[in-house]
Coordinates of N, CA, C and O in Angstrom, one line a residue:
R289 N 97.4 104.0 79.1 CA 98.3 104.4 80.3 C 97.5 105.4 81.4 O 97.7 105.2 82.5
N290 N 96.8 106.1 80.9 CA 95.9 107.2 81.6 C 94.7 106.3 82.2 O 94.6 106.9 83.6
V291 N 94.2 105.3 82.0 CA 93.3 104.6 82.9 C 94.3 103.8 83.9 O 93.6 103.8 85.2
S292 N 95.4 103.4 83.8 CA 96.2 102.7 85.0 C 96.3 104.0 86.0 O 96.5 103.8 87.1
I293 N 96.7 105.4 85.4 CA 97.2 106.3 86.4 C 96.0 106.8 87.3 O 95.9 107.0 88.4
N294 N 94.6 106.7 86.5 CA 93.5 107.1 87.4 C 93.3 106.0 88.3 O 92.9 106.3 89.5
Q295 N 93.3 104.8 88.0 CA 93.2 103.9 89.1 C 94.3 103.8 90.0 O 93.7 103.4 91.0
S296 N 95.4 103.8 90.0 CA 96.2 103.9 91.1 C 96.1 105.1 91.9 O 96.3 105.0 93.0
I297 N 95.9 106.2 91.3 CA 95.5 107.4 92.3 C 94.1 107.3 93.0 O 94.1 107.4 94.1
N298 N 93.2 106.6 92.3 CA 91.8 106.3 93.0 C 92.4 105.3 94.5 O 91.7 105.0 95.1
Q299 N 93.1 104.3 93.8 CA 93.4 103.1 94.9 C 94.3 103.4 96.1 O 94.2 103.2 97.1
T300 N 94.5 104.8 95.9 CA 95.4 105.5 97.2 C 94.5 105.8 98.3 O 94.9 106.0 99.3
N301 N 93.3 106.1 97.8 CA 92.0 106.4 98.7 C 91.7 105.2 99.7 O 91.2 105.4 101.0
T302 N 92.1 104.1 99.4 CA 91.2 103.0 100.2 C 93.0 102.5 101.2 O 93.7 102.5 100.7
P303 N 92.3 102.5 102.4 CA 93.3 102.0 103.5 C 93.9 100.6 103.1 O 93.1 99.8 102.6
K304 N 95.1 100.9 103.4 CA 96.0 99.4 102.7 C 96.2 98.5 104.3 O 96.7 99.3 105.1
M305 N 96.0 97.2 104.5 CA 96.3 96.8 105.6 C 97.8 95.9 105.2 O 97.9 95.4 104.3
S306 N 98.2 95.3 106.5 CA 99.5 95.0 106.3 C 99.2 93.4 106.0 O 98.4 92.7 106.6
T307 N 100.0 92.8 105.2 CA 99.6 91.2 105.1 C 100.9 90.3 105.9 O 101.9 90.9 106.3
T308 N 100.4 89.2 106.1 CA 101.1 88.4 107.0 C 102.2 87.9 106.4 O 103.3 87.4 106.8
S309 N 101.8 87.2 104.9 CA 103.0 86.6 104.3 C 103.4 87.3 103.1 O 102.6 87.5 102.4
Q310 N 104.6 87.7 102.8 CA 105.2 88.3 102.0 C 105.5 87.7 101.2 O 106.1 86.6 101.1
K311 N 105.1 87.9 99.7 CA 105.2 87.3 98.7 C 106.7 87.7 97.9 O 107.0 87.1 96.8
S312 N 107.0 89.1 98.1 CA 108.2 89.7 97.8 C 108.9 90.4 98.5 O 108.3 90.9 99.7
P313 N 110.4 90.7 98.6 CA 110.9 91.4 99.7 C 110.5 92.9 99.5 O 109.9 93.1 98.4
L314 N 110.9 93.9 100.3 CA 110.8 95.1 100.5 C 111.8 95.8 99.7 O 113.2 95.2 99.9
L315 N 111.9 96.7 98.9 CA 113.0 97.1 98.3 C 112.7 98.7 98.4 O 111.6 99.4 98.0
F316 N 113.9 99.4 98.8 CA 114.0 101.0 99.3 C 114.9 101.4 98.5 O 115.9 101.2 98.5
L317 N 114.4 102.6 97.8 CA 115.3 103.3 97.0 C 115.3 104.8 97.2 O 114.2 105.2 97.5
I318 N 116.2 105.4 97.3 CA 116.7 106.7 97.2 C 117.1 107.4 95.7 O 118.2 107.0 95.4
V319 N 116.5 108.0 95.4 CA 116.5 108.1 93.5 C 116.9 109.8 93.5 O 115.7 110.8 94.2
G320 N 118.1 110.4 93.2 CA 118.2 111.7 92.9 C 117.6 112.2 91.4 O 116.9 111.5 91.1
R321 N 118.2 113.2 91.0 CA 117.9 113.6 89.8 C 117.8 112.6 88.6 O 117.0 112.9 87.7
N322 N 119.0 112.0 88.5 CA 119.6 111.3 87.2 C 119.7 109.7 87.6 O 120.0 109.2 86.8
E323 N 119.8 109.2 88.9 CA 120.3 108.0 89.2 C 119.8 107.9 90.8 O 119.9 108.6 91.7
P324 N 119.7 106.4 91.0 CA 119.6 105.8 92.3 C 121.2 106.2 93.3 O 122.1 106.1 92.8
L325 N 120.5 106.7 94.6 CA 121.7 107.3 95.4 C 121.9 106.1 96.2 O 123.0 106.2 97.0
Y326 N 120.7 105.3 96.8 CA 120.8 104.4 98.0 C 120.1 103.5 97.5 O 118.9 103.7 97.2
E327 N 120.1 102.0 98.0 CA 119.2 101.1 97.8 C 119.4 100.2 99.1 O 120.5 99.7 99.3
V328 N 118.2 99.6 99.4 CA 118.4 98.4 100.6 C 117.1 97.6 100.1 O 116.5 98.0 99.7
E329 N 117.4 96.3 100.7 CA 116.2 95.3 100.4 C 115.8 94.7 101.7 O 116.9 94.2 102.3
F330 N 114.9 94.8 102.2 CA 114.4 94.0 103.4 C 113.8 92.8 102.8 O 112.9 92.6 102.3
D331 N 113.9 91.7 103.6 CA 113.0 90.5 103.3 C 112.7 89.9 104.7 O 113.3 89.5 105.8
A332 N 111.4 90.1 104.9 CA 111.0 89.9 106.3 C 110.3 88.3 106.4 O 109.9 87.9 107.6
T333 N 110.6 87.7 105.2 CA 110.3 86.1 105.4 C 111.7 85.3 106.0 O 112.9 85.9 105.6
T334 N 111.2 84.1 105.6 CA 112.4 83.3 105.8 C 112.8 82.5 104.6 O 113.7 81.6 104.5
N335 N 112.6 82.9 103.4 CA 112.7 82.7 102.3 C 114.0 82.9 101.8 O 114.6 83.7 102.2
P336 N 114.6 82.2 100.8 CA 116.0 82.2 100.1 C 115.7 83.5 99.6 O 114.6 84.1 99.2
A337 N 117.0 84.3 99.2 CA 117.2 85.6 98.5 C 116.4 85.5 97.3 O 116.4 84.3 96.6
P338 N 115.8 86.4 97.0 CA 114.8 86.2 95.6 C 115.8 85.8 94.4 O 117.2 86.1 94.3
S339 N 115.2 85.5 93.3 CA 115.9 84.9 92.2 C 116.3 86.5 91.3 O 115.8 87.4 91.5
D340 N 117.2 86.3 90.5 CA 117.8 87.5 89.5 C 116.6 88.4 88.6 O 116.2 89.4 88.7
S341 N 115.7 87.2 88.1 CA 114.7 88.0 87.7 C 113.6 88.7 88.3 O 112.8 89.6 88.0
V342 N 113.2 87.8 89.4 CA 112.3 88.8 90.5 C 113.1 90.1 90.9 O 112.5 91.2 91.2
T343 N 114.1 90.3 91.1 CA 115.0 91.5 91.9 C 114.8 92.4 90.3 O 114.8 93.7 90.7
R344 N 115.2 92.0 89.0 CA 115.0 92.9 88.0 C 113.5 93.4 87.8 O 113.2 94.5 87.5
Q345 N 112.6 92.5 88.1 CA 111.2 93.1 88.1 C 110.7 94.0 88.9 O 110.0 94.9 88.7
N346 N 111.4 93.7 90.1 CA 111.0 94.7 91.2 C 111.9 96.3 90.9 O 111.1 97.2 91.1
Y347 N 113.0 96.4 90.5 CA 113.6 97.5 89.9 C 112.7 98.1 88.8 O 112.6 99.3 88.9
F348 N 112.2 97.0 87.8 CA 111.5 97.7 86.5 C 110.3 98.4 87.3 O 110.0 99.4 86.6
V349 N 109.4 97.8 88.3 CA 108.5 98.4 88.8 C 108.6 99.7 89.3 O 107.9 100.7 89.1
L350 N 109.9 99.8 90.0 CA 110.0 101.2 90.8 C 110.3 102.4 89.6 O 109.9 103.1 89.6
H351 N 111.1 101.7 88.8 CA 111.5 102.5 87.3 C 110.2 103.1 86.8 O 110.2 104.1 86.5
S352 N 109.4 102.2 86.4 CA 108.2 102.4 85.6 C 107.4 103.5 86.6 O 106.5 104.5 86.1
A353 N 107.5 103.5 88.0 CA 106.7 104.6 88.5 C 107.0 106.0 88.8 O 106.5 106.7 89.4
L354 N 108.3 105.9 88.5 CA 108.9 107.5 88.3 C 107.9 108.5 87.5 O 107.8 109.7 88.0
D355 N 107.5 108.0 86.5 CA 106.7 108.8 85.7 C 105.6 109.3 86.4 O 104.9 110.5 86.4
L356 N 104.6 108.3 87.1 CA 103.8 108.6 87.7 C 104.1 109.5 89.3 O 103.3 110.5 89.7
V357 N 105.3 109.3 89.7 CA 105.7 110.2 91.0 C 105.6 111.4 90.1 O 105.2 112.5 91.1
D358 N 105.9 111.7 89.4 CA 106.4 113.4 88.4 C 105.1 113.9 88.2 O 104.6 115.2 88.6
L359 N 103.9 112.9 87.9 CA 102.5 113.5 87.5 C 102.1 113.8 89.2 O 101.2 114.8 89.0
E360 N 102.1 112.6 89.9 CA 101.4 113.0 91.4 C 102.0 114.1 92.1 O 101.5 114.8 92.9
S361 N 103.3 114.4 91.9 CA 103.7 115.7 92.3 C 103.4 117.1 92.0 O 103.4 117.8 92.8
W362 N 102.8 117.2 90.9 CA 102.3 118.3 90.5 C 100.5 118.2 90.9 O 100.2 119.5 91.2
T363 N 100.0 117.2 91.5 CA 98.8 117.6 91.8 C 98.6 117.8 93.6 O 97.6 117.9 94.1
N364 N 99.7 116.6 93.9 CA 99.8 116.5 95.6 C 100.6 117.4 96.3 O 101.8 117.5 96.0
P365 N 100.3 118.4 96.8 CA 101.3 119.4 97.6 C 102.0 118.7 98.9 O 102.9 119.6 99.2
G366 N 101.9 117.9 98.9 CA 102.5 117.2 100.5 C 103.7 116.3 100.0 O 104.0 116.0 99.0
M367 N 104.5 116.1 101.0 CA 105.7 115.4 100.6 C 105.4 113.6 100.8 O 106.0 113.4 99.9
Y368 N 104.4 113.4 101.3 CA 104.1 111.8 101.3 C 103.4 111.6 100.2 O 102.0 112.2 100.3
L369 N 103.5 111.1 99.1 CA 102.4 110.7 98.0 C 102.0 109.7 98.2 O 101.0 109.2 97.3
K370 N 101.9 108.6 99.4 CA 101.2 107.7 99.2 C 101.7 106.7 98.4 O 102.9 106.4 97.7
V371 N 100.6 105.5 98.2 CA 100.6 104.8 96.8 C 100.5 105.3 95.5 O 99.2 106.0 95.4
V372 N 101.5 105.5 94.6 CA 101.8 106.0 93.5 C 101.1 104.9 92.1 O 100.6 105.3 91.1
D373 N 101.4 103.5 92.4 CA 101.2 102.7 91.7 C 101.0 101.4 92.2 O 101.6 100.8 93.3
N374 N 100.3 100.8 91.5 CA 100.2 99.1 91.7 C 100.4 98.2 90.7 O 100.1 98.5 89.7
V375 N 101.4 97.3 90.7 CA 101.8 96.2 89.4 C 101.3 94.8 90.4 O 102.1 94.5 91.5
N376 N 100.4 94.0 89.8 CA 100.3 92.6 90.5 C 99.9 93.0 91.9 O 98.9 93.6 92.4
H377 N 100.7 92.3 92.8 CA 100.7 92.5 94.2 C 101.5 93.2 94.7 O 101.6 93.6 96.1
Q378 N 102.3 94.4 94.0 CA 103.4 95.0 94.6 C 102.7 96.6 94.2 O 102.1 96.8 93.7
M379 N 103.0 97.4 95.4 CA 102.9 98.6 95.3 C 104.0 99.5 95.7 O 104.9 99.4 96.2
V380 N 103.9 100.8 95.1 CA 105.1 101.6 95.1 C 104.5 102.9 95.9 O 103.7 103.6 95.5
S381 N 105.0 103.1 97.2 CA 104.9 104.3 98.0 C 106.2 105.2 98.0 O 107.0 105.0 97.7
V382 N 105.8 106.6 97.9 CA 106.8 107.5 97.6 C 106.6 108.8 98.5 O 105.6 109.4 99.0
F383 N 108.0 109.2 98.9 CA 108.1 110.3 99.6 C 109.0 111.4 98.9 O 110.0 110.8 98.6
L384 N 108.4 112.5 98.8 CA 109.1 113.6 98.0 C 109.9 114.4 98.8 O 109.1 115.4 99.3
T385 N 111.0 114.7 98.7 CA 111.9 115.7 99.4 C 111.5 116.9 99.0 O 111.2 117.2 97.9
A386 N 112.0 118.3 99.5 CA 111.9 119.5 99.0 C 112.8 119.5 97.9 O 112.7 120.5 97.1
S387 N 114.0 119.0 97.6 CA 114.8 119.3 96.7 C 114.6 118.2 95.9 O 115.2 118.0 94.8
H388 N 113.3 117.6 95.6 CA 113.0 116.4 94.6 C 113.4 115.3 94.7 O 113.9 114.4 93.6
V389 N 114.4 115.0 95.9 CA 114.8 113.6 95.8 C 113.6 112.4 96.1 O 112.9 112.9 97.1
K390 N 113.5 111.6 95.6 CA 112.4 110.5 95.7 C 112.7 109.4 96.9 O 114.0 108.6 96.3
F391 N 112.0 109.0 97.9 CA 112.1 107.9 98.6 C 110.9 107.0 98.1 O 110.0 107.3 98.2
M392 N 111.7 106.0 97.5 CA 110.5 105.0 96.9 C 110.7 103.6 97.6 O 111.4 103.2 97.7
L393 N 109.3 103.2 98.0 CA 109.5 101.6 98.8 C 108.3 100.8 97.8 O 107.3 101.4 97.7
L394 N 109.0 99.7 97.6 CA 108.0 98.6 96.9 C 108.0 97.6 97.9 O 108.6 97.0 98.5
H395 N 106.4 97.3 98.3 CA 105.9 96.4 99.0 C 104.8 96.0 98.7 O 104.0 96.1 97.6
S396 N 104.1 95.0 99.7 CA 103.0 94.0 99.3 C 101.9 94.3 99.8 O 101.3 93.4 100.7
G397 N 101.7 95.9 100.6 CA 100.6 96.4 101.2 C 100.8 96.5 102.5 O 99.8 96.2 103.6
K398 N 101.7 97.2 103.2 CA 102.1 97.7 104.1 C 101.2 98.5 104.8 O 100.5 99.3 103.8
N399 N 100.9 98.6 106.1 CA 100.2 99.7 106.8 C 100.8 101.3 106.2 O 101.7 101.4 106.5
E400 N 99.8 102.2 105.8 CA 99.9 103.2 105.3 C 100.7 104.2 106.4 O 101.9 105.0 106.2
D401 N 100.2 104.0 107.7 CA 101.1 105.0 109.0 C 102.0 104.4 108.9 O 103.1 105.0 109.5
M402 N 102.3 103.0 108.9 CA 103.7 102.5 109.1 C 104.9 103.0 108.0 O 105.7 103.5 108.4
V403 N 104.4 103.0 106.7 CA 105.1 103.3 105.7 C 105.5 104.9 105.8 O 106.5 105.5 105.4
R404 N 104.4 105.5 106.3 CA 104.6 107.0 106.2 C 105.8 107.5 107.7 O 106.6 108.3 107.6
N405 N 105.8 106.8 108.7 CA 106.6 106.8 109.8 C 107.9 106.4 109.4 O 108.8 107.0 109.8
Y406 N 108.1 105.3 108.5 CA 109.2 104.8 107.9 C 109.9 106.1 107.0 O 111.5 106.5 107.4
F407 N 109.3 106.6 106.2 CA 109.6 107.7 105.3 C 110.1 108.9 106.4 O 111.1 109.4 106.0
T408 N 109.6 109.1 107.3 CA 109.6 110.6 108.0 C 110.8 110.2 108.9 O 112.1 111.0 108.7
E409 N 111.3 108.9 109.5 CA 112.6 108.9 110.0 C 113.9 109.0 109.0 O 114.9 109.1 109.4
V410 N 113.3 108.1 107.8 CA 114.5 108.1 106.8 C 114.7 109.7 106.5 O 116.1 109.9 106.3
Y411 N 113.9 110.4 106.3 CA 114.2 111.8 105.7 C 115.1 112.3 106.7 O 115.4 113.3 106.3
E412 N 114.7 112.3 108.3 CA 115.3 112.8 109.1 C 117.0 112.3 109.2 O 117.7 113.2 109.3
L413 N 117.3 111.0 108.8 CA 118.6 110.4 108.8 C 119.3 111.4 107.5 O 120.2 111.6 107.3
Y414 N 118.6 111.6 106.4 CA 119.0 111.8 104.9 C 119.1 113.6 105.3 O 120.2 113.6 104.8
V415 N 118.4 114.2 106.2 CA 118.8 115.6 106.0 C 120.0 115.7 107.0 O 120.7 116.3 106.8
K416 N 119.9 114.7 108.1 CA 121.4 114.8 108.7 C 122.8 114.5 107.9 O 123.7 115.2 108.0
L417 N 122.6 113.5 107.1 CA 123.6 113.2 106.1 C 123.9 114.4 105.1 O 125.3 114.6 105.0
S418 N 122.9 115.1 104.7 CA 123.3 115.9 103.6 C 123.7 117.2 104.4 O 124.5 118.2 103.9
M419 N 123.4 117.6 105.8 CA 124.1 118.5 106.2 C 125.6 118.1 106.6 O 126.6 119.2 107.0
N420 N 126.2 117.0 106.4 CA 127.7 116.7 106.6 C 128.5 117.3 105.4 O 128.2 117.3 104.2
P421 N 129.5 117.9 105.6 CA 130.1 118.9 104.8 C 131.1 117.8 103.8 O 131.3 118.3 102.7
F422 N 131.2 116.6 104.3 CA 131.9 115.7 103.4 C 130.8 114.9 102.3 O 131.1 114.4 101.6
Y423 N 129.6 114.9 102.2 CA 128.7 114.7 101.5 C 128.4 115.6 100.5 O 127.8 116.8 100.9
K424 N 128.7 115.2 99.2 CA 128.0 116.0 98.2 C 126.8 115.9 97.8 O 126.5 114.7 97.6
F425 N 125.7 116.7 97.7 CA 124.4 116.4 97.4 C 124.2 116.0 95.8 O 125.0 116.3 94.9
D426 N 123.6 114.9 95.5 CA 123.1 114.1 94.5 C 124.0 113.2 94.1 O 124.2 112.9 93.0
T427 N 124.7 112.4 95.1 CA 125.7 111.6 95.0 C 125.5 110.3 95.7 O 124.5 110.5 96.5
A428 N 126.0 109.3 95.3 CA 125.6 108.0 95.9 C 126.0 107.9 97.4 O 127.2 108.7 97.8
I429 N 124.9 107.5 98.1 CA 125.4 107.3 99.6 C 125.8 106.1 99.9 O 125.4 105.0 99.9
T430 N 127.3 106.0 100.6 CA 128.2 105.0 100.7 C 128.4 105.2 102.4 O 129.2 104.0 102.8
S431 N 127.8 106.0 103.3 CA 127.9 106.2 104.6 C 127.4 104.7 105.3 O 126.3 104.3 105.1
K432 N 128.2 103.9 105.9 CA 127.9 102.9 106.6 C 126.7 102.8 108.0 O 125.7 102.3 108.1
L433 N 127.0 104.3 108.5 CA 126.2 104.4 109.7 C 124.6 104.7 108.9 O 123.8 104.2 110.0
F434 N 124.6 105.4 107.8 CA 123.3 105.6 107.3 C 122.7 104.4 106.8 O 121.4 104.3 107.1
D435 N 123.4 103.5 106.2 CA 122.9 102.0 106.1 C 122.5 101.5 107.2 O 121.4 100.6 107.6
T436 N 123.2 101.5 108.4 CA 122.5 100.7 109.5 C 121.4 101.4 110.3 O 120.6 100.4 110.6
R437 N 121.3 102.6 110.2 CA 120.3 103.2 110.6 C 119.0 102.9 109.8 O 118.0 103.1 110.3
V438 N 119.2 103.2 108.9 CA 118.2 103.0 107.7 C 117.4 101.5 108.1 O 116.4 101.5 108.1
R439 N 118.5 100.6 107.9 CA 118.1 99.0 108.2 C 117.2 99.2 109.6 O 116.4 98.1 109.8
A440 N 117.6 99.9 110.5 CA 117.3 99.5 111.9 C 115.7 100.1 111.8 O 114.8 99.5 112.3
V441 N 115.8 101.1 111.3 CA 114.3 101.8 110.9 C 113.4 101.1 110.1 O 112.4 100.7 110.7
G442 N 113.9 100.4 109.1 CA 113.2 99.4 108.5 C 112.4 98.4 109.4 O 111.3 97.8 109.0
R443 N 113.5 97.8 109.9 CA 113.1 96.6 110.8 C 112.0 96.9 111.9 O 111.1 96.1 112.2
R444 N 112.3 98.2 112.5 CA 111.2 98.7 113.2 C 109.8 98.9 113.0 O 108.6 98.3 113.1
Y445 N 109.8 99.7 111.4 CA 108.1 99.9 110.7 C 107.9 98.9 109.8 O 106.9 98.7 109.8
L446 N 108.7 98.1 109.0 CA 108.5 97.2 108.1 C 108.5 95.9 108.2 O 107.8 95.0 107.3
S447 N 109.0 95.3 109.2 CA 108.9 94.0 109.4 C 107.8 93.6 110.4 O 106.7 94.2 110.8

């Protein structure tokens, strides 16, 4: 596993270009201390909904990247950790908040600047949500307004 960690860290230095044909949908998760707080799936293609096995594989890839996020957080002082893991054609980009809430995006090689801009805008939305007195920290995000805005930001930067 150490070899794959070093490979994925070394691969973060190479610029990634956006691909025109998506092989898999984009999956965005906000992960708290113990569980996912929010999830949204973007499908940039006209393909039908992914099969259950593909969806499970996507969640498995994101879950397996959590250990790499913890390792990378000790060596990278920034909030944007870039690509922390590559599995086949899928990459996991991560943004770590000051309270160690993880924003994770599974994608197939999106432009790094677009992913950073997406994370930055979603972080602003998350901060506004967390300042709401009716939202309890580290609980599931059920706000329809938050969901609508995250999807709009996703369409702007990820499609």
